[in-house]
Coordinates of C-alpha atoms and ligand atoms in Angstrom, one line a residue:
M1 CA -18.7 27.7 33.9
P2 CA -21.9 29.2 32.5
I3 CA -23.0 27.9 29.1
R4 CA -21.8 30.2 26.3
L5 CA -21.5 30.1 22.6
L6 CA -17.9 29.5 21.5
P7 CA -16.3 32.3 19.6
P8 CA -16.3 31.4 15.8
E9 CA -12.4 31.0 15.7
I10 CA -12.6 28.3 18.3
A11 CA -15.7 26.6 16.9
N12 CA -14.1 26.7 13.4
K13 CA -10.8 25.1 14.7
I14 CA -12.8 22.3 16.3
A15 CA -14.8 21.6 13.2
A16 CA -11.7 21.9 11.1
G17 CA -10.1 19.1 13.1
E18 CA -12.7 16.7 11.6
V19 CA -12.0 17.6 8.0
V20 CA -8.3 18.5 8.1
E21 CA -6.3 15.7 9.8
R22 CA -3.1 16.1 7.9
P23 CA -1.7 17.7 4.8
A24 CA -3.1 14.9 2.6
S25 CA -6.6 15.9 3.8
V26 CA -6.1 19.4 2.4
V27 CA -4.9 18.0 -0.9
K28 CA -8.0 15.8 -1.0
E29 CA -10.4 18.6 -0.4
L30 CA -8.8 21.0 -2.9
V31 CA -8.5 18.3 -5.6
E32 CA -12.2 17.4 -5.0
N33 CA -13.1 21.1 -5.5
A34 CA -11.1 21.2 -8.7
L35 CA -12.8 18.1 -10.0
D36 CA -16.3 19.4 -9.1
A37 CA -15.4 22.5 -11.0
G38 CA -14.9 20.4 -14.1
A39 CA -11.1 20.8 -14.3
T40 CA -9.2 18.7 -16.9
D41 CA -5.8 19.7 -15.6
I42 CA -4.9 19.7 -11.9
Q43 CA -1.4 20.7 -10.7
I44 CA -0.5 19.9 -7.2
E45 CA 2.6 21.3 -5.5
T46 CA 3.9 20.6 -2.0
R47 CA 6.8 21.6 0.1
E48 CA 8.1 19.8 3.2
G49 CA 5.4 17.2 3.2
G50 CA 2.8 19.8 2.7
R51 CA 3.3 21.5 6.1
R52 CA 5.1 24.5 4.5
L53 CA 3.1 24.7 1.3
I54 CA 0.3 23.0 -0.6
R55 CA -0.8 24.5 -3.9
V56 CA -3.6 23.2 -6.1
A57 CA -4.1 24.9 -9.4
D58 CA -7.0 23.9 -11.8
N59 CA -8.4 25.0 -15.1
G60 CA -12.0 24.5 -13.9
S61 CA -15.0 26.9 -13.8
G62 CA -13.4 29.3 -11.4
I63 CA -15.4 31.3 -8.7
P64 CA -17.3 34.4 -9.7
A65 CA -15.8 37.5 -8.2
R66 CA -18.9 38.3 -6.1
E67 CA -18.9 34.8 -4.5
A68 CA -15.2 34.5 -3.7
E69 CA -15.5 35.5 0.0
L70 CA -18.5 33.3 0.4
A71 CA -16.6 30.2 -0.6
F72 CA -14.7 30.5 2.8
A73 CA -17.8 30.7 4.9
R74 CA -18.8 27.6 6.7
H75 CA -21.7 25.6 5.2
A76 CA -21.4 27.7 2.0
T77 CA -21.7 25.5 -1.1
S78 CA -22.8 25.7 -4.7
K79 CA -23.4 22.0 -4.8
I80 CA -26.6 21.3 -3.0
A81 CA -29.5 23.5 -2.2
S82 CA -32.0 21.3 -0.4
V83 CA -32.3 18.3 1.9
E84 CA -33.6 16.3 -1.1
D85 CA -30.3 16.9 -2.9
L86 CA -28.5 15.1 0.0
A87 CA -30.2 11.9 -1.0
A88 CA -28.5 11.8 -4.4
I89 CA -25.1 13.4 -4.3
R90 CA -23.4 13.7 -7.7
T91 CA -20.4 15.9 -6.7
L92 CA -17.4 15.0 -4.6
G93 CA -18.0 17.9 -2.2
F94 CA -21.3 19.1 -0.7
R95 CA -20.7 20.0 2.9
G96 CA -19.4 23.4 2.3
E97 CA -16.8 23.0 5.0
A98 CA -13.5 22.4 3.3
L99 CA -12.3 25.9 2.5
A100 CA -13.6 27.3 5.8
S101 CA -11.9 24.5 7.7
I102 CA -8.6 24.9 5.9
A103 CA -8.6 28.6 6.4
A104 CA -9.1 28.2 10.1
V105 CA -5.9 26.2 10.5
A106 CA -3.5 27.7 7.8
R107 CA -2.7 30.8 5.9
V108 CA -4.7 30.5 2.6
S109 CA -4.8 32.5 -0.5
L110 CA -7.1 32.1 -3.5
L111 CA -6.6 33.3 -7.1
T112 CA -9.6 32.6 -9.3
R113 CA -11.4 33.7 -12.4
A114 CA -14.7 32.5 -13.7
A115 CA -15.4 32.6 -17.5
E116 CA -17.9 35.5 -17.0
D117 CA -15.3 37.7 -15.2
E118 CA -12.7 39.7 -17.0
V119 CA -10.4 40.1 -14.1
G120 CA -9.6 37.5 -11.6
T121 CA -10.0 37.8 -7.8
F122 CA -7.2 37.4 -5.3
L123 CA -8.0 36.8 -1.6
R124 CA -5.8 36.3 1.3
V125 CA -7.4 34.7 4.4
E126 CA -5.9 34.4 7.8
G127 CA -7.4 32.9 10.9
G128 CA -10.6 32.6 8.9
Q129 CA -10.7 36.3 8.2
V130 CA -10.3 37.9 4.7
V131 CA -7.3 40.2 5.2
Q132 CA -6.6 41.2 1.6
R133 CA -8.7 41.3 -1.6
E134 CA -7.8 42.7 -5.0
G135 CA -8.5 42.2 -8.7
R136 CA -5.7 40.3 -10.4
A137 CA -5.1 38.9 -13.8
S138 CA -5.7 35.1 -13.8
P139 CA -6.3 32.4 -16.3
R140 CA -9.7 30.8 -16.0
G141 CA -9.7 28.4 -13.1
T142 CA -8.7 28.4 -9.5
T143 CA -5.4 28.3 -7.5
V144 CA -5.6 27.7 -3.8
T145 CA -2.3 28.1 -1.8
V146 CA -2.2 26.8 1.7
E147 CA 0.8 27.8 3.8
N148 CA 2.0 26.9 7.3
L149 CA -0.7 24.3 8.0
F150 CA -1.6 24.0 11.7
Y151 CA 0.6 27.0 12.5
N152 CA -2.1 27.9 15.1
V153 CA -2.9 24.3 16.2
P154 CA 0.3 23.1 17.9
A155 CA -1.4 19.8 19.0
R156 CA -2.0 18.8 15.4
L157 CA 1.5 19.9 14.3
K158 CA 3.0 17.6 16.8
F159 CA 1.3 14.6 15.4
L160 CA 2.5 15.0 11.9
K161 CA 4.9 12.3 10.7
A162 CA 8.1 12.7 8.8
D163 CA 7.9 14.7 5.6
A164 CA 8.4 11.5 3.5
T165 CA 5.4 9.9 5.3
E166 CA 3.1 12.9 4.8
S167 CA 4.3 13.2 1.2
A168 CA 3.5 9.5 0.6
H169 CA -0.1 10.1 2.0
I170 CA -0.4 13.0 -0.4
A171 CA 0.8 10.9 -3.3
N172 CA -1.7 8.3 -2.4
V173 CA -4.5 10.8 -2.5
V174 CA -3.5 12.2 -5.9
M175 CA -3.1 8.7 -7.4
R176 CA -6.6 7.7 -6.2
Y177 CA -8.2 10.7 -8.0
A178 CA -6.0 10.1 -11.0
I179 CA -7.4 6.5 -11.1
A180 CA -11.0 7.7 -10.6
F181 CA -10.6 10.4 -13.3
P182 CA -8.4 9.0 -16.1
D183 CA -9.5 11.8 -18.4
V184 CA -8.0 14.5 -16.1
H185 CA -4.3 15.3 -16.2
F186 CA -2.8 15.3 -12.7
S187 CA 0.7 16.3 -11.8
L188 CA 2.3 16.3 -8.4
V189 CA 5.4 18.2 -7.7
R190 CA 7.1 17.5 -4.4
D191 CA 9.8 20.0 -3.2
G192 CA 10.4 21.0 -6.8
R193 CA 10.6 17.5 -8.2
L194 CA 7.9 15.8 -10.3
A195 CA 6.7 12.9 -8.1
F196 CA 3.7 11.7 -10.1
Q197 CA 1.9 12.5 -13.3
S198 CA -1.1 10.9 -15.0
P199 CA -1.4 11.2 -18.7
G200 CA -5.1 12.3 -18.8
S201 CA -5.6 10.1 -21.8
G202 CA -9.0 8.8 -20.5
R203 CA -7.6 5.2 -20.3
L204 CA -7.6 3.8 -16.8
L205 CA -4.8 1.3 -17.7
D206 CA -2.5 4.2 -18.6
V207 CA -3.0 5.6 -15.1
L208 CA -2.5 2.2 -13.5
A209 CA 0.8 1.9 -15.3
K210 CA 1.9 5.1 -13.7
V211 CA 0.6 4.1 -10.2
F212 CA 1.8 0.5 -10.1
G213 CA 4.5 0.4 -12.8
A214 CA 4.3 -0.9 -16.3
D215 CA 5.2 -4.5 -15.4
T216 CA 2.3 -4.7 -13.0
A217 CA -0.1 -3.0 -15.3
A218 CA 0.8 -5.6 -18.0
R219 CA -0.5 -8.3 -15.8
L220 CA -3.9 -6.8 -14.9
L221 CA -7.1 -8.2 -16.3
P222 CA -9.9 -5.9 -17.3
V223 CA -13.2 -6.1 -15.5
D224 CA -15.6 -4.7 -18.1
P225 CA -19.3 -4.8 -17.8
A226 CA -19.6 -4.5 -21.6
E227 CA -18.1 -7.9 -21.9
D228 CA -20.2 -9.5 -19.2
A229 CA -22.9 -11.3 -21.1
S230 CA -24.6 -12.4 -18.0
L231 CA -25.1 -8.8 -16.8
S232 CA -28.6 -7.5 -17.3
P233 CA -28.8 -4.1 -19.0
D234 CA -30.7 -2.6 -16.1
A235 CA -28.3 -3.9 -13.4
K236 CA -28.3 -1.7 -10.3
V237 CA -24.5 -2.0 -9.9
R238 CA -21.9 -1.8 -12.6
V239 CA -18.4 -3.1 -11.8
R240 CA -15.4 -1.8 -13.8
G241 CA -11.7 -1.9 -13.2
Y242 CA -8.7 -4.1 -13.3
V243 CA -7.6 -7.1 -11.3
S244 CA -4.3 -8.9 -11.1
E245 CA -4.0 -12.3 -12.6
P246 CA -3.6 -14.7 -9.6
S247 CA 0.1 -15.1 -10.0
L248 CA 0.7 -11.4 -9.4
T249 CA 0.3 -10.8 -5.6
R250 CA 1.5 -8.5 -3.0
S251 CA 2.2 -8.9 0.7
D252 CA -0.2 -6.1 1.7
R253 CA -3.6 -4.8 0.7
D254 CA -2.4 -1.5 -0.6
G255 CA -2.9 -2.6 -4.2
L256 CA -6.6 -3.0 -3.5
M257 CA -8.5 0.2 -4.2
L258 CA -12.2 0.7 -4.3
F259 CA -14.2 3.5 -5.8
V260 CA -17.9 4.2 -5.7
N261 CA -19.2 6.7 -8.2
R262 CA -15.7 8.0 -8.7
R263 CA -15.1 8.4 -5.0
W264 CA -12.3 6.4 -3.3
V265 CA -13.8 4.5 -0.4
Q266 CA -12.6 2.3 2.4
D267 CA -14.9 -0.6 2.9
R268 CA -13.6 -3.8 4.6
S269 CA -16.6 -5.9 3.4
L270 CA -16.2 -4.8 -0.2
A271 CA -12.4 -5.5 0.0
Y272 CA -13.2 -8.9 1.4
A273 CA -15.6 -9.6 -1.4
V274 CA -12.8 -8.9 -3.9
I275 CA -10.3 -11.1 -2.1
Q276 CA -12.9 -13.8 -1.8
A277 CA -13.3 -13.8 -5.5
Y278 CA -9.7 -15.1 -5.6
H279 CA -10.7 -17.9 -3.3
T280 CA -8.1 -20.7 -3.4
M281 CA -6.1 -18.9 -6.1
L282 CA -3.9 -16.8 -3.8
P283 CA -1.1 -18.2 -1.6
E284 CA -1.8 -17.6 2.0
G285 CA -1.0 -14.1 3.3
R286 CA -0.8 -12.6 -0.3
F287 CA -3.2 -10.1 -1.7
P288 CA -4.2 -9.2 -5.3
V289 CA -3.8 -5.8 -7.0
A290 CA -7.4 -4.8 -7.8
V291 CA -8.8 -1.5 -8.7
I292 CA -12.6 -1.7 -8.7
L293 CA -14.8 1.2 -9.7
L294 CA -18.5 0.7 -8.9
E295 CA -21.2 2.8 -10.5
M296 CA -24.7 3.0 -9.2
D297 CA -27.5 5.3 -8.8
P298 CA -26.4 8.0 -6.2
A299 CA -29.6 7.3 -4.3
E300 CA -28.3 3.8 -3.6
V301 CA -25.4 5.0 -1.6
D302 CA -25.0 7.4 1.3
V303 CA -21.7 9.3 1.3
N304 CA -22.6 11.6 4.2
V305 CA -21.4 9.2 6.9
H306 CA -18.1 10.9 7.8
P307 CA -16.7 14.4 7.2
A308 CA -13.8 12.9 5.2
K309 CA -16.4 11.1 3.1
S310 CA -14.2 8.0 2.6
E311 CA -16.8 5.7 4.2
V312 CA -20.1 5.0 2.5
R313 CA -23.3 3.2 3.3
F314 CA -25.0 1.1 0.6
R315 CA -28.7 0.8 0.6
N316 CA -28.3 -2.8 -0.4
P317 CA -24.9 -3.9 0.7
S318 CA -25.3 -7.6 -0.1
L319 CA -26.2 -6.9 -3.7
V320 CA -23.2 -4.7 -4.0
F321 CA -20.8 -7.3 -2.5
S322 CA -22.2 -10.2 -4.5
E323 CA -22.2 -8.2 -7.8
T324 CA -18.6 -7.2 -7.2
Q325 CA -17.5 -10.7 -6.4
R326 CA -19.3 -12.1 -9.3
A327 CA -17.7 -9.7 -11.8
V328 CA -14.2 -10.3 -10.5
R329 CA -14.7 -14.0 -10.3
R330 CA -15.9 -14.1 -13.9
V331 CA -12.8 -12.5 -15.1
L332 CA -10.5 -14.7 -13.1
V333 CA -12.2 -17.9 -14.2
A334 CA -12.2 -16.8 -17.8
H335 CA -8.5 -16.2 -17.4
A336 CA -7.7 -19.6 -15.9
P337 CA -10.3 -22.2 -15.0
V338 CA -10.3 -22.8 -11.3
P339 CA -9.6 -26.3 -10.0
E340 CA -12.2 -27.6 -7.6
M341 CA -9.7 -28.9 -5.1
H342 CA -7.4 -26.6 -3.2
M343 CA -4.1 -27.0 -4.9
P344 CA -1.2 -24.7 -5.1
Q345 CA -1.7 -22.7 -8.3
P346 CA 0.7 -23.6 -11.0
T347 CA 2.4 -20.3 -11.4
Q348 CA 3.3 -20.2 -7.7
A349 CA 4.4 -23.9 -7.7
Q350 CA 6.6 -23.1 -10.7
A351 CA 8.2 -20.2 -9.0
D352 CA 8.9 -22.4 -6.0
T353 CA 10.6 -25.1 -8.0
E354 CA 12.7 -22.5 -9.6
R355 CA 13.7 -21.0 -6.4
F356 CA 14.8 -24.4 -5.0
R357 CA 16.7 -25.2 -8.1
T358 CA 18.6 -22.0 -7.5
L359 CA 19.2 -22.8 -3.9
S360 CA 20.3 -26.4 -4.2
Q361 CA 22.3 -25.9 -7.4
L362 CA 23.8 -22.6 -6.3
G363 CA 27.4 -23.9 -6.8
L364 CA 26.6 -25.3 -10.2
E365 CA 24.8 -22.2 -11.4
A366 CA 27.7 -20.1 -10.3
Q367 CA 30.2 -22.2 -12.2
R368 CA 28.1 -21.9 -15.3
T369 CA 27.9 -18.1 -15.2
G370 CA 31.6 -18.0 -14.2
D371 CA 30.5 -15.9 -11.2
T372 CA 32.1 -17.4 -8.2
E373 CA 30.8 -14.7 -5.8
A374 CA 27.5 -16.5 -5.7
V375 CA 28.8 -19.4 -3.7
R376 CA 30.0 -17.3 -0.9
T377 CA 27.0 -17.9 1.3
P378 CA 24.6 -20.6 0.1
V379 CA 21.4 -20.1 1.9
F380 CA 21.1 -23.5 3.4
Q381 CA 24.8 -24.2 4.0
V382 CA 25.4 -27.0 6.5
P383 CA 27.1 -25.5 9.5
E384 CA 29.4 -27.3 11.9
R385 CA 27.6 -29.1 14.7
P386 CA 27.5 -26.7 17.6
D387 CA 28.6 -27.6 21.1
P388 CA 25.7 -29.6 22.5
A389 CA 25.6 -27.5 25.7
A390 CA 25.0 -24.3 23.8
R391 CA 22.0 -25.7 21.9
R392 CA 18.6 -24.4 22.7
L393 CA 17.0 -27.0 20.5
P394 CA 17.7 -30.7 20.9
P395 CA 19.2 -32.5 17.9
L396 CA 16.4 -33.3 15.5
R397 CA 16.1 -35.9 12.8
V398 CA 14.0 -34.8 9.8
L399 CA 11.2 -37.2 8.9
G400 CA 9.4 -35.2 6.2
Q401 CA 7.4 -32.2 5.2
L402 CA 3.7 -31.6 6.0
A403 CA 1.5 -29.5 3.6
Q404 CA 4.6 -27.8 2.1
M405 CA 4.6 -25.8 5.2
Y406 CA 6.0 -27.7 8.2
I407 CA 9.0 -29.8 8.7
I408 CA 8.3 -32.9 10.7
A409 CA 11.2 -34.0 12.9
E410 CA 11.9 -36.5 15.7
G411 CA 13.8 -35.4 18.8
P412 CA 14.8 -37.1 22.0
D413 CA 11.4 -36.4 23.5
G414 CA 8.8 -36.8 20.9
L415 CA 7.7 -35.0 17.7
Y416 CA 8.7 -31.5 16.5
L417 CA 6.9 -29.5 13.9
I418 CA 9.0 -26.7 12.4
D419 CA 7.4 -23.8 10.5
Q420 CA 9.7 -23.7 7.5
H421 CA 9.1 -20.0 6.8
A422 CA 9.4 -18.8 10.4
A423 CA 12.5 -21.0 10.8
H424 CA 14.2 -19.7 7.7
E425 CA 13.3 -16.2 8.7
R426 CA 15.1 -16.6 12.0
V427 CA 18.1 -18.2 10.3
M428 CA 18.4 -15.4 7.7
Y429 CA 17.9 -12.7 10.3
D430 CA 20.7 -14.1 12.5
Q431 CA 22.9 -14.5 9.5
L432 CA 22.3 -11.0 8.2
M433 CA 22.8 -9.5 11.7
A434 CA 26.0 -11.4 12.3
Q435 CA 27.4 -10.3 9.0
Q436 CA 26.5 -6.7 9.7
A437 CA 28.1 -6.9 13.2
A438 CA 31.3 -8.3 11.7
A439 CA 31.1 -5.8 8.8
Q440 CA 31.4 -8.8 6.5
V441 CA 28.2 -8.7 4.6
A442 CA 28.0 -11.3 1.9
V443 CA 27.1 -9.4 -1.2
Q444 CA 26.1 -10.7 -4.6
Q445 CA 26.9 -8.2 -7.4
L446 CA 24.4 -8.6 -10.1
L447 CA 25.8 -9.3 -13.5
Q448 CA 23.7 -6.4 -14.9
P449 CA 22.1 -3.7 -12.8
L450 CA 18.4 -4.5 -12.5
P451 CA 16.0 -1.6 -13.0
V452 CA 13.0 -1.9 -10.6
E453 CA 10.0 0.3 -11.1
L454 CA 8.5 1.6 -7.9
T455 CA 5.5 3.5 -6.9
P456 CA 5.9 7.0 -5.4
L457 CA 5.2 5.5 -1.9
Q458 CA 7.8 2.8 -2.4
M459 CA 10.3 5.4 -3.7
S460 CA 9.9 7.6 -0.6
T461 CA 10.2 4.6 1.6
L462 CA 13.4 3.6 -0.3
E463 CA 14.9 7.0 0.3
E464 CA 14.3 6.6 4.0
A465 CA 15.6 3.1 4.3
L466 CA 18.5 3.4 1.8
G467 CA 21.1 3.5 4.6
D468 CA 19.8 0.5 6.4
L469 CA 19.5 -1.5 3.1
A470 CA 23.0 -0.6 2.1
A471 CA 24.3 -1.9 5.5
L472 CA 22.6 -5.2 4.5
G473 CA 24.4 -5.4 1.2
F474 CA 21.9 -3.7 -1.1
E475 CA 23.4 -1.4 -3.6
I476 CA 20.5 0.7 -4.9
E477 CA 20.4 4.0 -6.6
P478 CA 17.4 6.1 -7.7
F479 CA 17.1 6.1 -11.5
G480 CA 14.6 8.7 -12.7
E481 CA 11.3 9.5 -11.0
D482 CA 9.9 6.0 -10.6
T483 CA 12.7 3.5 -11.0
C484 CA 15.7 2.4 -9.0
L485 CA 18.7 0.5 -10.2
V486 CA 19.8 -2.5 -8.1
R487 CA 23.4 -3.3 -8.5
A488 CA 24.0 -5.7 -5.6
V489 CA 21.9 -7.6 -3.1
P490 CA 22.6 -9.6 0.1
A491 CA 23.9 -13.0 -1.0
A492 CA 21.2 -14.6 1.1
I493 CA 18.5 -13.5 -1.4
A494 CA 20.5 -13.7 -4.5
G495 CA 18.5 -16.6 -5.9
D496 CA 15.1 -14.8 -5.4
D497 CA 13.0 -12.7 -7.6
I498 CA 14.8 -9.5 -6.5
A499 CA 12.3 -7.0 -7.7
T500 CA 9.5 -8.7 -5.8
V501 CA 11.5 -9.0 -2.6
L502 CA 12.5 -5.4 -2.8
R503 CA 8.9 -4.2 -3.5
D504 CA 7.5 -6.3 -0.8
T505 CA 10.1 -5.1 1.6
L506 CA 9.4 -1.5 0.8
N507 CA 5.7 -2.0 1.1
E508 CA 6.1 -3.4 4.5
L509 CA 8.6 -0.8 5.6
G510 CA 6.1 1.9 4.4
Q511 CA 3.6 0.7 7.0
E512 CA 3.4 1.3 10.7
P513 CA 5.6 -1.4 12.2
P514 CA 3.8 -4.3 13.9
P515 CA 4.4 -4.3 17.6
L516 CA 6.0 -7.7 17.7
V517 CA 9.2 -7.0 15.7
Q518 CA 12.2 -7.5 17.8
G519 CA 15.7 -6.3 17.0
H520 CA 16.5 -4.6 13.7
R521 CA 13.4 -3.9 11.7
V522 CA 14.8 -3.5 8.2
T523 CA 16.8 -6.7 8.6
A524 CA 13.7 -8.5 9.9
V525 CA 11.6 -7.4 7.0
V526 CA 14.3 -8.4 4.4
A527 CA 14.6 -11.8 6.2
C528 CA 10.9 -12.2 6.1
H529 CA 10.6 -11.5 2.4
G530 CA 13.7 -13.4 1.5
A531 CA 12.8 -16.5 3.5
V532 CA 11.3 -19.6 2.0
R533 CA 7.5 -19.5 1.9
A534 CA 4.9 -21.9 3.0
G535 CA 3.8 -23.8 -0.1
K536 CA 7.3 -24.8 -1.2
T537 CA 8.4 -28.3 -1.4
L538 CA 11.7 -28.9 0.3
T539 CA 14.1 -31.8 -0.3
V540 CA 15.3 -33.7 2.8
E541 CA 18.7 -32.2 2.4
E542 CA 17.3 -28.7 2.4
M543 CA 15.2 -29.4 5.5
R544 CA 18.1 -30.9 7.3
A545 CA 20.3 -28.0 6.5
L546 CA 17.6 -25.6 7.7
V547 CA 17.0 -27.5 10.9
E548 CA 20.7 -27.6 11.7
Q549 CA 21.1 -23.9 11.1
L550 CA 18.1 -23.3 13.3
E551 CA 19.7 -25.4 16.1
R552 CA 22.7 -23.0 16.0
S553 CA 20.6 -19.9 16.5
E554 CA 20.7 -18.2 19.8
F555 CA 16.9 -17.7 19.7
P556 CA 15.8 -20.7 17.6
R557 CA 12.3 -20.8 19.0
T558 CA 10.9 -17.6 17.6
C559 CA 11.1 -15.7 14.3
P560 CA 12.1 -12.0 14.4
H561 CA 8.4 -11.2 14.6
G562 CA 8.1 -13.2 17.7
R563 CA 6.1 -16.0 16.3
P564 CA 7.1 -19.6 17.2
T565 CA 9.2 -21.6 14.8
V566 CA 8.8 -24.9 16.6
L567 CA 6.0 -26.9 18.2
H568 CA 6.8 -29.8 20.4
L569 CA 4.6 -32.8 21.0
S570 CA 6.3 -34.6 23.8
M571 CA 6.2 -38.4 24.4
G572 CA 4.3 -37.7 27.5
L573 CA 1.6 -35.7 25.7
L574 CA 1.4 -38.4 23.0
A575 CA 1.1 -41.1 25.6
R576 CA -1.7 -39.2 27.4
E577 CA -3.6 -38.5 24.2
F578 CA -3.4 -42.2 23.1
G579 CA -4.4 -43.3 26.6
R580 CA -1.3 -45.5 27.0
Ligands
LIG601 P1 -18.0 22.1 -1.0 O1 -17.0 21.6 -1.9 O2 -18.5 21.1 0.0 O3 -19.1 22.9 -1.6 P2 -15.9 23.9 -0.1 O4 -15.7 24.6 1.1 O5 -14.9 22.9 -0.5 O6 -17.3 23.2 0.0 O7 -16.1 24.9 -1.3 C1 -17.1 25.9 -1.2 C2 -17.5 26.4 -2.5 O8 -16.4 27.1 -3.2 C3 -17.8 25.3 -3.5 O9 -19.2 24.9 -3.4 C4 -17.6 25.9 -4.8 O10 -18.7 26.7 -5.3 C5 -16.5 26.9 -4.6 N1 -15.1 26.4 -5.0 C6 -14.2 25.9 -4.1 N2 -13.1 25.5 -4.8 C7 -13.4 25.7 -6.1 C8 -12.6 25.5 -7.3 N3 -11.4 24.9 -7.3 N4 -13.2 25.9 -8.5 C9 -14.5 26.4 -8.5 N5 -15.2 26.6 -7.4 C10 -14.7 26.3 -6.2
LIG602 MG1 -15.2 20.9 -1.3

């Protein structure tokens, strides 16, 4: 084929692919434009996960009538004029690509009015071409409506996920901007229902209460440069935000959000710097909630790394990381002096003791409350000894516990180390699966329905998983826009902090499944979050009961995620290692 210039429609579609990956990218670009236009009220509406409709209405500056068409031209922007401007970007947008890209892959209409115009301008754009223009009454500000996204790019359409997933991505985008701009009122209406709203009060903590729930927000510690006496007034980097006290943790990193000059960014090193500030304070595999907003001279950071602008390059990365870590660490240390030695932190240890009290005294507890249902399935019940031939583990004699993590046991041929969490996960998984198969799920009715506040993402995951959770014994119903009511739970987790198990379960279900999960995913996730954790002291009786239950499992050697539950050091290996 000879070389030829691509017709603009094709070139535009190719370029659009970089900016508009999914409905949430459209929301991101339109919200950025509204913010750049100085809006204080931004209303976002979506239908069918954004593929049918996305509408963003703002009360910002509006676009002057004579410039309306130009806004849709590629590389048309009012935000930079020269190459020098690129070196110090103060707006969220600057590439002049968003509207052109969106218009190349969807049917777009624009209604806008600038203060200087009497009448607003209405434009309809299809396939990148303006097909209708008229004067129309409009309040000051801009409304962009995007319909039938990717109608002309079937390849992209195919890759879109379920509506609930796309909606969750959209909610994430809106929440991030709400956090970065607490003085702006945001509302997100999904299929006619209010899914998220920020108060626009100017107080970051008010927004965080909406994003993470009031209980979480109440346990956040402020990172405030004004209170940092050691910070020099001409510091290059200012670190603001909120971080969770160490006892408030999550099973994923979704509670960790980073912003640079009011732009949400993804940066592994910076995230790592924050997690490191918690060094020795977090239980293994747990992550803090931390919303960190960095402010620095725009010349110190390059945002023009990627069309989606969510990656940045710092001119002096190590300064940024160390300042961030120092600021977070200072707050944590002021909150609770950090022991020098690595010890389980008190709050976690407390929670552990509590849990074990519940487990071992389940019978007693139940008598006291007069609720006999609770004893139906104690978690560590001692099963009958199985037929030896059917055993896939040899009979083991428990010797003790190592590092509050492993059970040490003796078998016919040497030493066995059992991972207490993995083993309990396997036992719980088997138990829950067997109960479901027999349609005899052991359910614990709660004495009082428990309200659990959820984030929009957790809410939409809940909607999707409701059936599976019900089959496991959860009785949950939505209760308002951001809360659900738990009426019953599987008996196996009855002694746990149910709100935490539920949130952790939903967080994990909301993510792409790891490749290793075998069998039934929802059951596996519940088993994982209900299972005893590393870091818990077990009594000999509890260890014995757990090992005996594990011996009865059909697959005692792996947890439902496929990780080993048992390591074996044979007599032969020991003899070899000791040179006997
Ligand atoms: P960029 O934001 O990178 O400049 P866009 O394609 O997103 O590029 O927008 C092009 C131009 O259209 C902007 O520079 C701005 O002048 C104008 N514009 C877009 N959306 C709005 C809005 N909501 N309010 C006011 N002006 C807008
Ligand atoms: Mg823009």
